[in-house]
C-alpha cells in the first residue's frame, strides 16, 4: 500500500514485502473500522519483526541461512530471496 512506501521490512525477500503490503491493507481496514493503530506501531512492527527459520541469517562470516521451506512455493521464495539478498559475484 502507499502507507508502506519507504518502510523498512525486517524480513528478507520480496515475498515478505508483498506480505507486509497485505498487513498494511489489513491495518487500513481496521482503522476504517475505528481501531486506532498508530503509524509508529506499524513502522516498528515491520522493522522489528523476526521469524525464526525463515530466511534467517544466523551468521555473516561464513554466511549461514536457516530456512524451513516446506513446499514448492516456499522453496521458490527462498531461492529468490537468497538471489536478491546474497548475489554470487560472477
Coordinates of N, CA and C in Angstrom, one line a residue:
X1 N 0.8 -1.2 0.0 CA 0.0 0.0 0.0 C 0.9 1.2 0.0
X2 N 0.3 2.4 -0.3 CA 1.1 3.6 -0.2 C 1.6 3.9 1.1
X3 N 0.9 3.5 2.2 CA 1.4 3.7 3.5 C 2.7 3.1 3.8
X4 N 3.0 1.9 3.1 CA 4.2 1.2 3.4 C 5.4 1.7 2.6
X5 N 5.2 2.6 1.7 CA 6.4 3.1 0.9 C 7.4 3.7 1.8
X6 N 8.6 3.2 1.6 CA 9.7 3.7 2.4 C 9.9 3.0 3.8
X7 N 9.0 2.1 4.1 CA 9.1 1.4 5.4 C 10.2 0.3 5.3
X8 N 10.9 0.1 6.4 CA 11.9 -0.9 6.5 C 11.2 -2.2 6.9
X9 N 11.5 -3.3 6.1 CA 10.9 -4.6 6.4 C 12.0 -5.4 7.0
X10 N 11.8 -6.0 8.2 CA 12.8 -6.7 8.9 C 13.1 -8.1 8.4
X11 N 12.3 -8.6 7.4 CA 12.5 -9.9 6.9 C 13.0 -9.8 5.4
X12 N 13.9 -10.8 5.0 CA 14.4 -10.8 3.7 C 13.5 -11.3 2.7
X13 N 13.6 -10.8 1.5 CA 12.9 -11.4 0.3 C 11.7 -10.5 -0.1
X14 N 11.5 -10.4 -1.4 CA 10.5 -9.6 -2.0 C 9.1 -10.1 -1.6
X15 N 9.0 -11.5 -1.3 CA 7.8 -12.0 -0.9 C 7.3 -11.5 0.5
X16 N 8.3 -11.1 1.3 CA 8.0 -10.5 2.6 C 7.5 -9.1 2.4
X17 N 8.0 -8.4 1.4 CA 7.5 -7.0 1.1 C 6.0 -7.2 0.7
X18 N 5.7 -8.2 -0.1 CA 4.3 -8.4 -0.5 C 3.4 -8.8 0.7
X19 N 4.0 -9.6 1.6 CA 3.2 -9.9 2.8 C 3.0 -8.7 3.7
X20 N 4.0 -7.8 3.7 CA 3.9 -6.6 4.5 C 2.8 -5.7 3.9
X21 N 2.7 -5.7 2.6 CA 1.7 -4.9 1.9 C 0.3 -5.4 2.3
X22 N 0.1 -6.7 2.4 CA -1.1 -7.3 2.9 C -1.4 -6.8 4.3
X23 N -0.4 -6.9 5.2 CA -0.6 -6.4 6.5 C -1.0 -5.0 6.6
X24 N -0.4 -4.2 5.7 CA -0.7 -2.8 5.7 C -2.2 -2.5 5.2
X25 N -2.7 -3.4 4.3 CA -4.1 -3.3 3.9 C -5.0 -3.7 5.0
X26 N -4.6 -4.6 5.8 CA -5.4 -5.0 7.0 C -5.5 -3.9 8.0
X27 N -4.3 -3.3 8.2 CA -4.3 -2.1 9.1 C -5.2 -1.0 8.7
X28 N -5.2 -0.7 7.4 CA -6.1 0.3 6.8 C -7.5 -0.1 7.1
X29 N -7.9 -1.3 6.9 CA -9.3 -1.7 7.1 C -9.7 -1.6 8.6
X30 N -8.8 -2.0 9.4 CA -9.0 -1.9 10.9 C -9.2 -0.5 11.3
X31 N -8.4 0.4 10.7 CA -8.5 1.8 11.1 C -9.9 2.3 10.6
X32 N -10.3 1.9 9.4 CA -11.6 2.3 8.9 C -12.7 1.8 9.8
X33 N -12.5 0.7 10.5 CA -13.5 0.1 11.4 C -13.4 0.8 12.8
X34 N -12.5 1.8 12.9 CA -12.4 2.5 14.2 C -11.3 2.1 15.1
X35 N -10.4 1.2 14.7 CA -9.3 0.9 15.6 C -8.2 1.9 15.4
X36 N -7.7 2.5 16.5 CA -6.6 3.5 16.4 C -5.3 2.8 16.4
X37 N -4.8 2.5 15.2 CA -3.4 1.9 15.1 C -2.4 2.9 14.7
X38 N -1.5 3.3 15.5 CA -0.5 4.3 15.2 C 0.4 3.9 14.1
X39 N 0.7 4.8 13.2 CA 1.7 4.6 12.2 C 3.0 4.2 12.8
X40 N 3.4 4.7 13.9 CA 4.7 4.3 14.5 C 4.7 2.9 14.9
X41 N 3.5 2.3 15.3 CA 3.5 0.9 15.7 C 3.6 0.0 14.4
X42 N 3.0 0.4 13.3 CA 3.1 -0.3 12.1 C 4.6 -0.3 11.7
X43 N 5.2 0.9 11.7 CA 6.6 1.0 11.3 C 7.5 0.2 12.1
X44 N 7.3 0.2 13.4 CA 8.2 -0.6 14.3 C 7.9 -2.1 14.1
X45 N 6.7 -2.5 14.0 CA 6.4 -3.9 13.8 C 7.0 -4.4 12.5
X46 N 6.9 -3.7 11.4 CA 7.5 -4.2 10.2 C 9.0 -4.2 10.3
X47 N 9.6 -3.2 10.9 CA 11.1 -3.1 11.0 C 11.6 -4.2 12.0
X48 N 10.9 -4.4 13.1 CA 11.5 -5.3 14.1 C 11.1 -6.8 14.1
X49 N 10.2 -7.1 13.1 CA 9.7 -8.5 13.1 C 10.8 -9.4 12.8
X50 N 10.7 -10.6 13.5 CA 11.7 -11.7 13.3 C 10.9 -12.9 13.2
X51 N 11.3 -13.8 12.3 CA 10.6 -15.1 12.0 C 11.6 -16.1 12.0
X52 N 11.9 -16.8 13.1 CA 12.9 -17.8 13.1 C 12.8 -18.9 12.1
X53 N 13.9 -19.2 11.4 CA 14.0 -20.3 10.4 C 13.3 -19.9 9.1
X54 N 13.0 -18.6 8.9 CA 12.5 -18.2 7.6 C 13.5 -17.2 7.0
X55 N 14.4 -17.6 6.1 CA 15.5 -16.9 5.6 C 16.2 -16.1 6.7
X56 N 16.5 -16.9 7.8 CA 17.1 -16.3 9.0 C 18.6 -16.4 8.8
X57 N 19.2 -15.2 8.8 CA 20.7 -15.1 8.8 C 21.2 -15.3 10.2
X58 N 21.9 -16.5 10.3 CA 22.4 -16.8 11.7 C 23.9 -16.5 11.8
X59 N 24.6 -16.3 10.6 CA 26.0 -16.0 10.7 C 26.3 -15.2 9.4
X60 N 27.2 -14.2 9.5 CA 27.6 -13.5 8.3 C 29.0 -14.0 7.8
X61 N 29.8 -14.6 8.6 CA 31.1 -15.0 8.2 C 31.5 -16.3 8.9
X62 N 31.2 -17.4 8.2 CA 30.6 -17.5 6.9 C 29.1 -17.3 6.9
X63 N 28.5 -17.0 5.7 CA 27.1 -16.8 5.7 C 26.4 -18.1 5.9
X64 N 25.5 -18.1 6.9 CA 24.7 -19.3 7.2 C 23.2 -18.8 7.3
X65 N 22.4 -19.4 6.5 CA 21.0 -19.1 6.4 C 20.2 -20.3 6.9
X66 N 19.2 -20.1 7.7 CA 18.3 -21.1 8.2 C 17.0 -20.9 7.6
X67 N 16.4 -21.9 7.0 CA 15.0 -21.8 6.5 C 14.3 -23.1 6.5
X68 N 13.0 -23.1 6.6 CA 12.2 -24.3 6.7 C 11.3 -24.4 5.5
X69 N 11.8 -24.0 4.3 CA 10.9 -24.1 3.1 C 10.4 -25.6 3.1
X70 N 9.0 -25.6 3.0 CA 8.4 -26.9 3.1 C 7.5 -27.3 1.9
X71 N 7.5 -26.5 0.9 CA 6.7 -26.8 -0.3 C 7.4 -26.1 -1.5
X72 N 6.9 -26.3 -2.7 CA 7.5 -25.7 -3.9 C 7.4 -24.2 -3.8
X73 N 6.3 -23.6 -3.5 CA 6.2 -22.1 -3.5 C 7.2 -21.5 -2.4
X74 N 7.3 -22.1 -1.2 CA 8.2 -21.6 -0.2 C 9.7 -21.8 -0.6
X75 N 10.0 -22.9 -1.3 CA 11.3 -23.1 -1.8 C 11.7 -22.1 -2.9
X76 N 10.7 -21.8 -3.7 CA 11.0 -20.8 -4.8 C 11.2 -19.4 -4.2
X77 N 10.4 -19.1 -3.2 CA 10.6 -17.8 -2.5 C 11.9 -17.7 -1.8
X78 N 12.4 -18.9 -1.2 CA 13.7 -18.9 -0.6 C 14.8 -18.7 -1.6
X79 N 14.7 -19.4 -2.7 CA 15.7 -19.2 -3.8 C 15.8 -17.7 -4.3
X80 N 14.6 -17.1 -4.5 CA 14.5 -15.7 -4.9 C 15.1 -14.8 -3.9
X81 N 14.8 -15.0 -2.6 CA 15.3 -14.2 -1.5 C 16.8 -14.3 -1.4
X82 N 17.3 -15.5 -1.6 CA 18.8 -15.7 -1.5 C 19.5 -15.0 -2.7
X83 N 18.9 -15.1 -3.8 CA 19.5 -14.4 -5.0 C 19.5 -12.9 -4.8
X84 N 18.4 -12.4 -4.3 CA 18.2 -10.9 -4.1 C 19.2 -10.4 -3.0
X85 N 19.3 -11.2 -1.9 CA 20.0 -10.7 -0.7 C 21.5 -11.1 -0.7
X86 N 21.8 -12.2 -1.4 CA 23.2 -12.7 -1.3 C 23.7 -13.0 -2.7
X87 N 23.8 -12.0 -3.6 CA 24.1 -12.4 -5.0 C 25.6 -12.9 -5.1
X88 N 25.7 -13.9 -5.9 CA 27.1 -14.5 -6.1 C 27.8 -13.7 -7.1
X89 N 29.0 -13.2 -6.7 CA 29.8 -12.5 -7.7 C 30.2 -13.3 -8.9
X90 N 30.1 -12.8 -10.1 CA 30.5 -13.6 -11.2 C 30.9 -12.8 -12.3

